[in-house]
Structures are given as C-alpha cells and as structure tokens.
Amino acid sequence: MNFLDLCRKTAKLSGTLGDGVPASVVGQTGRVALIVQLVADAWVTVQNARPDWLWRRAAFEKPLPPGTPAVTAAGLALDRFGAWLTPRPDWYVWREADGPDSAARVIFLPWTAFSDRYGHPAARPGPVRHMTVRPGDRALMAGPVPDAPHRLRGHYVKSPQVLAGNADTPDLPAHHHDVIVDTALRMLHAYDEADFRLAVSERDVAARMAALVHEQVETPYLAVEPIA
C-alpha cells in the first residue's frame, strides 16, 4: 500500500469516514487531516520501535582517498544515513590497485584506543586496517591514514522514511503494511479517548509487531564446534 492507500484504510477502519476518503493526502483539513498525519506518524513510530530492523539496513562500497583521515556519511553520499552498523565482521577494506581479492576485514577500535594508537605524531600513512567512529559528527576515521586509494565496504542503518506524497510507499515489506494502519488506529483511538477501541487496537498492534520482529530482526546464534 502507498501512503494514500494506508490513509484510506485507516479512515475506513476508524468507523468515522467512508470509502474513498481521503481523495489525496495533500490539502486536507479537520479529521481527515488528522488521520493523514497519524498515518505518517505511525510509520515513523514503527521504524523507530527498534534500531535493528533488517529492512532499514543498507550496504555501501565507496572510495577512501589517500591522505584522508576521516570521512562522513555526507561525504560518502549515503542515502538517508541514520547510524553506522558497527562493529561487524562484514566490513572490508582494500587498496584499489590490489583489487577486492586483497580485501581485509576492518577492525573497529573504541575511540580512545584508536586515538592513542593513531593520534601519535609519529603515526604514518599505510594500508587501512582499523577504523573508529568519531564522537560528535560520527565520521569514520581510518587507521592508518590511507597511503593510496582504498575501497571501503560497510553497512549502515537508514534514517526513518517520511511519507508525504500519495504514491510514497513504505520501505517495509508489503505484507506487513497493516502494522502501520493498526498503529495509526491506536493513535486515533487514544486521541478520541475511545477506551474499548484503544484496547483492541493495542492488541492488534502487539500481534503484528510480534510477527514483524520474528521476520525482520536478526536472530543471534552461537557457532558450536562438534564434540569429537
């Protein structure tokens, strides 16, 4: 469902508006405008419910110019950057001249440990092996400073998507879109102080969120060596 479809379904299930309302998500007033806003807010609420939703993850591969100690998400032109996915074993770095077959896993160090190691005046450029996230601007810092053009492959979490136009469609897999509708209805029933309807919608949201967690949250596991 796109934004308009979500608003129409929410309006209909609210029991206060008929079929085909709204005609558009733009330029509405009164209760229709309220429902449009609540659907948009509901989608942000669902996205922010957990930082580890799988659908919010994105991979990238970008250049690290020589002599550049730090790069920002904006400098890497990452779409809707929210946060780095670190530390993880699936970050790789390599010298462009050596090709991806020479890729080595990036080892992330705590900020203080990285500063102690690479903030020393005697630190020299070299092949990148370590990285850290700089406090404040959340820039990625490379250690050593790249001595040649490098490539970096990593992962990040996208910032929440905001629905604004009729055709805007949530990033969420389509078979889970009803969690947005139910969350919007919960907000609407709370606004209306409709206690019975609020209790029902809270139950529905809990059930849909449980299904979403089951599918869209990575399950940690331990690799166990077989007993000889």
XYZ file of C-alpha atoms in Angstrom:
228
model
C 0.000 0.000 0.000
C 1.133 3.533 -0.687
C 0.541 6.489 1.630
C -2.895 7.229 0.166
C -3.967 3.577 0.441
C -2.838 3.464 4.075
C -4.799 6.615 4.886
C -7.938 5.321 3.177
C -7.790 2.008 5.016
C -7.192 3.737 8.343
C -10.071 6.152 7.701
C -12.449 3.326 6.818
C -11.493 1.142 9.785
C -11.888 4.110 12.118
C -15.640 3.878 11.501
C -15.896 7.635 11.124
C -15.224 8.133 7.409
C -16.493 6.362 4.309
C -14.894 4.649 1.323
C -12.527 6.623 -0.877
C -11.623 9.147 1.816
C -9.283 10.922 1.552
C -9.043 11.677 -2.150
C -5.490 12.892 -1.552
C -3.093 13.178 1.380
C -2.438 16.813 0.448
C -4.552 19.822 1.394
C -6.832 18.098 3.898
C -8.454 19.679 6.952
C -10.218 18.541 10.096
C -10.458 14.853 10.911
C -9.173 13.776 7.505
C -6.023 15.838 8.035
C -5.668 14.258 11.482
C -5.792 10.746 10.039
C -3.252 11.626 7.342
C -0.876 12.973 9.990
C -1.383 9.972 12.273
C -0.595 7.521 9.457
C 2.627 9.405 8.718
C 3.474 9.443 12.432
C 2.607 5.756 12.785
C 5.118 4.806 10.097
C 7.875 6.743 11.865
C 6.864 5.097 15.153
C 7.129 1.610 13.656
C 10.547 2.390 12.187
C 11.836 3.772 15.484
C 10.467 0.863 17.520
C 13.778 -0.994 17.082
C 17.236 0.010 15.837
C 17.870 -3.427 14.345
C 15.090 -3.803 11.753
C 16.565 -5.661 8.790
C 14.717 -3.604 6.181
C 16.403 -0.422 7.426
C 19.893 -1.766 6.748
C 21.868 -0.709 3.696
C 25.251 -1.696 2.288
C 27.727 0.580 0.556
C 31.062 0.446 -1.229
C 32.890 3.760 -1.501
C 36.409 5.107 -2.136
C 38.751 6.252 0.632
C 41.056 8.889 -0.873
C 44.734 8.815 0.124
C 45.708 11.188 2.909
C 42.121 11.495 4.172
C 41.914 10.554 7.868
C 38.116 10.801 8.187
C 35.015 10.560 6.013
C 31.445 11.483 6.883
C 28.216 9.882 5.712
C 27.512 13.050 3.733
C 30.947 12.861 2.139
C 30.223 9.279 1.105
C 26.835 10.376 -0.300
C 24.924 7.725 1.648
C 21.160 7.797 1.160
C 19.176 8.578 4.348
C 22.066 7.855 6.684
C 20.976 7.121 10.242
C 23.798 5.260 12.009
C 26.776 3.046 11.251
C 26.324 -0.695 11.704
C 29.473 -1.371 13.709
C 31.312 -3.336 14.841
C 30.504 -6.153 12.458
C 32.614 -8.765 10.642
C 31.278 -7.774 7.202
C 33.218 -4.515 6.795
C 36.108 -4.800 4.326
C 38.826 -2.501 3.039
C 41.435 -2.869 0.296
C 43.815 -0.873 -1.841
C 42.239 -0.196 -5.220
C 45.445 -1.169 -7.004
C 45.393 -4.592 -5.320
C 41.740 -5.328 -6.126
C 38.946 -6.764 -3.949
C 40.675 -10.147 -3.711
C 43.046 -8.478 -1.252
C 40.205 -7.234 0.971
C 40.804 -7.446 4.716
C 38.231 -7.220 7.472
C 38.052 -3.838 9.168
C 38.770 -3.975 12.896
C 36.828 -1.333 14.812
C 38.539 0.158 17.847
C 36.995 2.223 20.644
C 37.559 5.950 20.152
C 40.133 6.257 22.960
C 42.125 3.219 21.837
C 42.115 4.468 18.245
C 43.252 7.944 19.316
C 46.057 6.509 21.424
C 47.284 4.432 18.504
C 46.881 6.766 15.548
C 46.821 10.208 17.144
C 50.536 9.945 17.919
C 52.720 12.422 15.984
C 54.833 9.529 14.728
C 51.855 7.781 13.080
C 52.438 7.316 9.360
C 50.112 6.577 6.417
C 49.706 2.962 5.395
C 47.174 0.326 4.355
C 43.967 0.810 6.346
C 43.249 -1.879 8.938
C 41.406 -0.137 11.768
C 38.514 2.297 11.987
C 36.537 4.106 14.643
C 33.522 6.398 14.791
C 34.451 9.907 15.866
C 32.167 11.344 18.551
C 30.136 14.351 17.530
C 29.973 14.231 13.745
C 30.085 10.391 13.659
C 32.748 10.465 10.953
C 34.574 7.235 10.126
C 38.262 7.557 10.929
C 40.770 5.289 9.191
C 43.943 3.975 10.728
C 46.495 4.309 9.424
C 45.584 7.243 7.206
C 45.260 5.732 3.687
C 48.588 5.784 1.853
C 46.904 5.104 -1.506
C 43.369 4.993 -2.949
C 41.338 2.439 -0.964
C 37.844 0.968 -1.249
C 35.631 0.507 1.788
C 32.653 -1.824 2.006
C 30.366 -1.429 5.004
C 26.849 -1.158 6.339
C 24.594 1.428 7.946
C 21.062 1.937 9.218
C 18.835 4.272 7.231
C 17.088 7.167 8.943
C 13.282 6.917 9.216
C 11.416 7.321 5.939
C 8.826 10.123 5.938
C 5.648 9.692 3.896
C 4.469 12.877 2.191
C 3.006 12.196 -1.280
C 0.108 9.978 -2.371
C 2.372 7.445 -4.080
C 5.025 7.285 -1.349
C 5.369 3.644 -0.305
C 6.875 2.396 2.967
C 10.186 0.533 2.764
C 8.581 -2.156 4.902
C 7.726 -5.449 3.134
C 4.182 -5.083 1.791
C 2.685 -7.975 3.755
C 3.464 -6.077 6.975
C 1.889 -2.748 5.966
C -1.136 -3.328 8.212
C 1.068 -2.712 11.258
C 1.131 0.933 10.132
C -2.667 1.032 9.871
C -3.131 -0.543 13.304
C -0.580 1.802 14.865
C -2.368 4.802 13.342
C -5.708 3.495 14.642
C -4.216 3.109 18.121
C -3.112 6.744 17.998
C -6.539 7.841 16.730
C -8.409 5.933 19.441
C -6.132 7.432 22.090
C -6.868 10.887 20.654
C -10.618 10.150 20.719
C -10.351 8.680 24.241
C -12.172 5.603 22.941
C -11.020 3.151 25.604
C -12.545 -0.034 24.205
C -11.321 0.633 20.666
C -7.911 1.581 22.069
C -7.630 -1.750 23.886
C -8.490 -3.656 20.705
C -6.019 -1.697 18.591
C -3.261 -2.189 21.175
C -3.839 -5.931 20.962
C -3.714 -5.816 17.166
C -0.524 -3.751 17.143
C 1.160 -6.144 19.583
C 0.322 -9.152 17.402
C 1.526 -7.510 14.194
C 4.700 -6.219 15.826
C 5.477 -9.709 17.111
C 5.189 -11.080 13.572
C 7.361 -8.239 12.284
C 10.055 -8.908 14.888
C 10.028 -12.601 14.024
C 10.770 -11.842 10.367
C 12.708 -8.586 10.419
C 15.080 -8.920 13.397
C 18.264 -10.927 13.033
C 18.422 -13.877 15.416
C 21.820 -14.165 17.129
C 23.365 -17.585 17.214
C 26.484 -19.238 18.546
C 28.665 -21.390 16.334
C 29.363 -24.562 18.275
C 32.192 -26.894 17.383
C 31.184 -30.574 17.165
C 32.325 -32.779 20.011
C 34.869 -35.338 18.833
